[in-house]
Coordinates of C-alpha atoms in Angstrom, one line a residue:
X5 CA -22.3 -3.2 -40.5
X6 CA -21.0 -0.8 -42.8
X7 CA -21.1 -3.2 -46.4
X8 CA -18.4 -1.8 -48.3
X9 CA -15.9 -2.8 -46.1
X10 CA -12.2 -2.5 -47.2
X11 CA -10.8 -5.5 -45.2
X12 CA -12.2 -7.6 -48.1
X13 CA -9.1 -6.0 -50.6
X14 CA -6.1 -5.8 -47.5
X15 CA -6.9 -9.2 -45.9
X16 CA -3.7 -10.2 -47.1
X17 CA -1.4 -7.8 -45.6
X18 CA -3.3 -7.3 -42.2
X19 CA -1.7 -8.8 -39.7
X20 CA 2.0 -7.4 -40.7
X21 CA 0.1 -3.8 -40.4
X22 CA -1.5 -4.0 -37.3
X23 CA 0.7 -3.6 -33.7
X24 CA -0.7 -6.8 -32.2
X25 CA 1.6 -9.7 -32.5
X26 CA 0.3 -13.3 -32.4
X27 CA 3.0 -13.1 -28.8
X28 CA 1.1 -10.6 -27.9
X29 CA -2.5 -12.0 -28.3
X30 CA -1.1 -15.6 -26.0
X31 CA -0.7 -13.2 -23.4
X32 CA -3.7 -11.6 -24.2
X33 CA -5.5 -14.5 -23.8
X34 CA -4.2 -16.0 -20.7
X35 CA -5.5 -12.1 -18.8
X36 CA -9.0 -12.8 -20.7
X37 CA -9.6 -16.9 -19.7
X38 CA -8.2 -15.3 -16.1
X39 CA -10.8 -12.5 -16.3
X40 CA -13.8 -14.9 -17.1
X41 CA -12.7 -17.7 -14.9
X42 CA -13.0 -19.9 -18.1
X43 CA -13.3 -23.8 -17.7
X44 CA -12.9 -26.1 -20.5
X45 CA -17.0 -25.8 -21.3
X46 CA -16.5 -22.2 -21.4
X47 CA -17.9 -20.8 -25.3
X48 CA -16.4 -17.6 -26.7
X49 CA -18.1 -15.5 -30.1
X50 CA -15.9 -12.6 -31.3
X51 CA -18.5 -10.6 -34.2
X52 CA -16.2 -9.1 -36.7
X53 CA -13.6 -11.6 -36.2
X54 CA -11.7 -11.1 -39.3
X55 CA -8.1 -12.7 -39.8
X56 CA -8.7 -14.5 -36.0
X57 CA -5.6 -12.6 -34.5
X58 CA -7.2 -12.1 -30.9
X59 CA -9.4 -15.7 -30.9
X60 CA -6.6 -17.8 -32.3
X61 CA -4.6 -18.9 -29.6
X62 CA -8.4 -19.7 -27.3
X63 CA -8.4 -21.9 -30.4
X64 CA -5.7 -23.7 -30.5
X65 CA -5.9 -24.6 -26.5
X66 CA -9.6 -26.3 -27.7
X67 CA -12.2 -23.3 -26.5
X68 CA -15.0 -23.5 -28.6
X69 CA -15.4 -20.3 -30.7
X70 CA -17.6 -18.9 -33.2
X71 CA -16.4 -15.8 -35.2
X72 CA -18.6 -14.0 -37.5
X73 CA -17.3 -11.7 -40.2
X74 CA -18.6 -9.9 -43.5
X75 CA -15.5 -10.9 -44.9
X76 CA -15.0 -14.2 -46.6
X77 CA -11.5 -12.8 -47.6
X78 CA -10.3 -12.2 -44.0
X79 CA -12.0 -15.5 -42.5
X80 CA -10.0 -17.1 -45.2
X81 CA -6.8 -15.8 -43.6
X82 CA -8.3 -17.2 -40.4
X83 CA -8.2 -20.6 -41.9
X84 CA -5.3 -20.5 -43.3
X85 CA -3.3 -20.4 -39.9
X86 CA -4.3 -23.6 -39.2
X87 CA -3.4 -27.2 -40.8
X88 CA -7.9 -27.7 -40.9
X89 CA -10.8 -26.2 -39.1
X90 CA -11.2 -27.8 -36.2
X91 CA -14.3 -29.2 -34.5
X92 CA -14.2 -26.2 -31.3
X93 CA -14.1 -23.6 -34.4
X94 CA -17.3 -22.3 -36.5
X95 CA -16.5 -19.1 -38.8
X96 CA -19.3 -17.3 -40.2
X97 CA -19.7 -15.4 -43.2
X98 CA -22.2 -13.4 -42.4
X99 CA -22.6 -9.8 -41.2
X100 CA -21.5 -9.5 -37.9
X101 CA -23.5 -7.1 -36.6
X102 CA -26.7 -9.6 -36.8
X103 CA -26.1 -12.6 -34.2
X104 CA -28.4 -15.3 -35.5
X105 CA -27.9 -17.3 -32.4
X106 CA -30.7 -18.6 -30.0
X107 CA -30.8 -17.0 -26.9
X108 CA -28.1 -17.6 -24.3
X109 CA -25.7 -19.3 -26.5
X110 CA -22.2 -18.1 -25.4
X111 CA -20.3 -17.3 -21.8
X112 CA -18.2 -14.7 -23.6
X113 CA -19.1 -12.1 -26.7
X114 CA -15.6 -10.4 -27.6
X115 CA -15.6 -7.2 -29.6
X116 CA -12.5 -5.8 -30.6
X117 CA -12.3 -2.3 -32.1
X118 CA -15.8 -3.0 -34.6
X119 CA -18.3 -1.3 -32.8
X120 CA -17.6 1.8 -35.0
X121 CA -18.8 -0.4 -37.8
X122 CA -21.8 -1.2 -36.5
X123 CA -25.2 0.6 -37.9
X124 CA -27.1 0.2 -35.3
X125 CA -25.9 0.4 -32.1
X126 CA -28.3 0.0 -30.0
X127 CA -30.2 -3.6 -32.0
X128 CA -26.4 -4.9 -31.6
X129 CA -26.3 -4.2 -28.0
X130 CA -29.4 -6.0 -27.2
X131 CA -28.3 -8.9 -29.6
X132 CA -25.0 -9.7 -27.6
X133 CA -27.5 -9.2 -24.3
X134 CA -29.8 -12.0 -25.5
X135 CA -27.1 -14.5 -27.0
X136 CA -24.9 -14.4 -23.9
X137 CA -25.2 -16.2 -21.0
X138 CA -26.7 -15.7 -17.9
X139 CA -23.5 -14.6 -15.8
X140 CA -21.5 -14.1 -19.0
X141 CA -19.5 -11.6 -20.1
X142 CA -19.6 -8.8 -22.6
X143 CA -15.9 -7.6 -23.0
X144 CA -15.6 -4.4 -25.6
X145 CA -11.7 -4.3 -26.3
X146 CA -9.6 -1.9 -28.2
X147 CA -5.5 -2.0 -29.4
X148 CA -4.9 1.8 -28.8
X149 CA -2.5 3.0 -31.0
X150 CA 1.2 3.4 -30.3
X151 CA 1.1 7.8 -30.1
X152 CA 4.0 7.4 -32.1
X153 CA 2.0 5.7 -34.4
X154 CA -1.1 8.1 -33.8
X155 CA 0.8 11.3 -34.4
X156 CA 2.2 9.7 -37.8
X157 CA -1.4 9.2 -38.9
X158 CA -2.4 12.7 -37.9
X159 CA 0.2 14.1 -40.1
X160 CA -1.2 12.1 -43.1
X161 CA -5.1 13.1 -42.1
X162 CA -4.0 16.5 -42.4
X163 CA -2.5 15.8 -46.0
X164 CA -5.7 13.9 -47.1
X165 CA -8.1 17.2 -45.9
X166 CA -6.6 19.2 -49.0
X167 CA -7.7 16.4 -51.4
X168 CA -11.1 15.5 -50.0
X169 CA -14.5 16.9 -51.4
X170 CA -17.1 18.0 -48.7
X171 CA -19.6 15.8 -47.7
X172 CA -23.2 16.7 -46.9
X173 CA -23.8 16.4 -43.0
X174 CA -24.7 12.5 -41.9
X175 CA -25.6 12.9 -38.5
X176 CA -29.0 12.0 -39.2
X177 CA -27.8 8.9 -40.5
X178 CA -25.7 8.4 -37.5
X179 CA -28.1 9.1 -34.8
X180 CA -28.5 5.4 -34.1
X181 CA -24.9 5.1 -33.4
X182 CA -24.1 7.8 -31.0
X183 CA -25.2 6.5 -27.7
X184 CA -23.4 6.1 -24.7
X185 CA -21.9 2.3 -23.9
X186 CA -21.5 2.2 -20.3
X187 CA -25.2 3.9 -19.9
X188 CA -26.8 1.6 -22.5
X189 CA -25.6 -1.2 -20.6
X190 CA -26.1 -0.4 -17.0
X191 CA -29.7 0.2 -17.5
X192 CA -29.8 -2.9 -18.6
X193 CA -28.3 -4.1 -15.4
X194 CA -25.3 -4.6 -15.9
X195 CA -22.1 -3.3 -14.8
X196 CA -18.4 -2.3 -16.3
X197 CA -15.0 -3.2 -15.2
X198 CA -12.2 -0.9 -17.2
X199 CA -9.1 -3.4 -17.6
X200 CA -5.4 -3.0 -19.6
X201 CA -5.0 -6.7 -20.4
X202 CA -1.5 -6.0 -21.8
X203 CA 1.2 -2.9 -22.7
X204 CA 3.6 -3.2 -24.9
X205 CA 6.3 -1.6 -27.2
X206 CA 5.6 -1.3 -30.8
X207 CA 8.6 -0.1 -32.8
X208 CA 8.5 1.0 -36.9
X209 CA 10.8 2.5 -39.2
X210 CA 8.9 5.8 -40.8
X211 CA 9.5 3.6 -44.5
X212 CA 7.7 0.7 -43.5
X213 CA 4.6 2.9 -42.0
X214 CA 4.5 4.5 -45.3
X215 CA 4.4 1.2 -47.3
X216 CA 1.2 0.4 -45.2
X217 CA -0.2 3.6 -46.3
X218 CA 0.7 3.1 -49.9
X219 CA -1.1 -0.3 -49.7
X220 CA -4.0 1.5 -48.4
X221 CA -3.8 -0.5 -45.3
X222 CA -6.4 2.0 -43.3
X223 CA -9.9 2.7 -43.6
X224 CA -8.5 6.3 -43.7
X225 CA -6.6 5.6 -46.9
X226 CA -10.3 4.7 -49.1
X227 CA -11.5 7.8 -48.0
X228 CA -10.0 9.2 -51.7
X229 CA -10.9 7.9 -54.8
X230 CA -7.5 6.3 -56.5
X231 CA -5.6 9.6 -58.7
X232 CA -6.2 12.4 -55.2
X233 CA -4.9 9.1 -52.5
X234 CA -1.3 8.8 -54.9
X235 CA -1.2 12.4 -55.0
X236 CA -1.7 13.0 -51.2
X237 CA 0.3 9.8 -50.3
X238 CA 3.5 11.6 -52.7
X239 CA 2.7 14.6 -50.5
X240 CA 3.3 12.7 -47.5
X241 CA 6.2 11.1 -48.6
X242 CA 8.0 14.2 -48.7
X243 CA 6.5 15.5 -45.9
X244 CA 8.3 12.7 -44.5
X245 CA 11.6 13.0 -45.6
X246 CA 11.5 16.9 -44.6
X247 CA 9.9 16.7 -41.1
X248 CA 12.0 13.0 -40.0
X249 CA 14.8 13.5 -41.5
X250 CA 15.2 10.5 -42.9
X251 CA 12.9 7.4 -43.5
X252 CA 15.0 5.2 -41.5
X253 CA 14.3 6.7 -38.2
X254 CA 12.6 4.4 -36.2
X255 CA 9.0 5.7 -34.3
X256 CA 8.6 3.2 -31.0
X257 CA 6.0 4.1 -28.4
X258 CA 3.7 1.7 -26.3
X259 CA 0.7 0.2 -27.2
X260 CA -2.0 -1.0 -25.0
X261 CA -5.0 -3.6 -25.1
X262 CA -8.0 -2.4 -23.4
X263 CA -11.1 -3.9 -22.2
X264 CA -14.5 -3.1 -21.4
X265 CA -15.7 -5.9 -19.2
X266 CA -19.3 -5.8 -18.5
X267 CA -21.1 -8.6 -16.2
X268 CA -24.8 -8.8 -14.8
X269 CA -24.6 -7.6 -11.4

């Protein structure tokens, strides 16, 4: 995985940012033990599984779990949101992109919107192929973004373009990472389900998202060393106030959990 990773300096303020409520994730979790047909011996492992949001309540109803993460800082929020670690939870520091786990280890490997930071692709693929199950489940999951939500960060991506300095081309660097899923894994034999596991409305007053931007809540808000981001995220601000209205007015749209379900056939 990607080393730097800014989670490390926002671990604090994560959840509030994000659109998926700890509500939200219950229900979440009652569509994914349904999905799996999970019995009290059933094992879960969620790589990259920062602050716990979608593992925690699997926890708490005595699933065992294992969550990796490069992030002591977010694993520490993990722990935090419960009175001790208990004996059904193991959390990893440790990069999550390498599963040090002997073969066949868990009945579900649960990726949620990481795979991006993953280096190689391909090596992390095969790794959740060798530690899962026979019969298990791979399920790649996403939180799509409210388009209300979407379109707000568009206008700001625009905004951060004037401030950014070109890059040289990396797509030699990213060769390893731009392979197709669904092929990757059906030549490998297995198959893929495409599942909403829950939609919901997400509602946010245009001051609030702004105060997650000016906490540099985003990976897109590191792209710009400190002196360009506060002169792009005043930019904004006004671009704001001129194209709202107001920073009052309140952006609600729905959200959606996705997953990628893939089983052996």
């Amino acid at each position: 995985m990607k080393k730097n990773v800014y989670y490390s300096k926002i671990a604090d303020i994560y959840d509030q940012t994000r659109w998926m409520t700890e509500a939200i994730a219950e229900e979440v979790a009652d569509f994914i033990l349904a999905l799996v047909k999970a019995t009290s011996e059933t094992t879960f492992l969620e790589p990259g599984v920062g602050t716990g949001l979608n593992v925690i309540p699997l926890v708490r109803r005595g699933y065992s779990v294992t969550g990796v993460d490069i992030s002591q800082e977010m694993l520490s929020q993990f722990s935090q949101k419960l009175p001790r670690i208990p004996p059904n939870l193991r959390l990893i520091h440790k990069d999550a992109s390498q599963l040090s786990f002997p073969d066949s280890s868990f009945d579900v490997v649960l990726t949620v919107h990481m795979l991006h930071a993953v280096s190689n692709l391909g090596m992390f693929l095969d790794e959740i192929d060798r530690v899962l199950k026979p019969n298990g489940f791979y399920l790649n999951a996403q939180w799509v973004t409210p388009p209300a939500r979407l379109e707000f960060e568009n206008h700001f991506k625009t905004i951060l373009l004037k401030y950014q300095e070109p890059k040289p081309s990396q797509q030699s660097l990213e060769v390893t990472n731009k392979i197709n899923i669904d092929e990757y894994l059906l030549n490998k034999g297995y198959q893929c389900n495409y599942l909403t596991a829950k939609e919901w409305t997400v509602s946010n007053q245009v001051q609030e998202l702004l105060h997650f931007y000016r906490s540099r809540a985003y990976g897109l808000c590191w792209l710009l060393p400190d002196e360009a981001f506060n002169l792009a995220i005043k930019e904004f601000e006004v671009f704001c106030y001129e194209y709202y209205g107001s920073l009052e007015v309140e952006l609600s749209s729905q959200a959606q959990f996705e997953i990628w379900a893939y089983t052996v056939k």
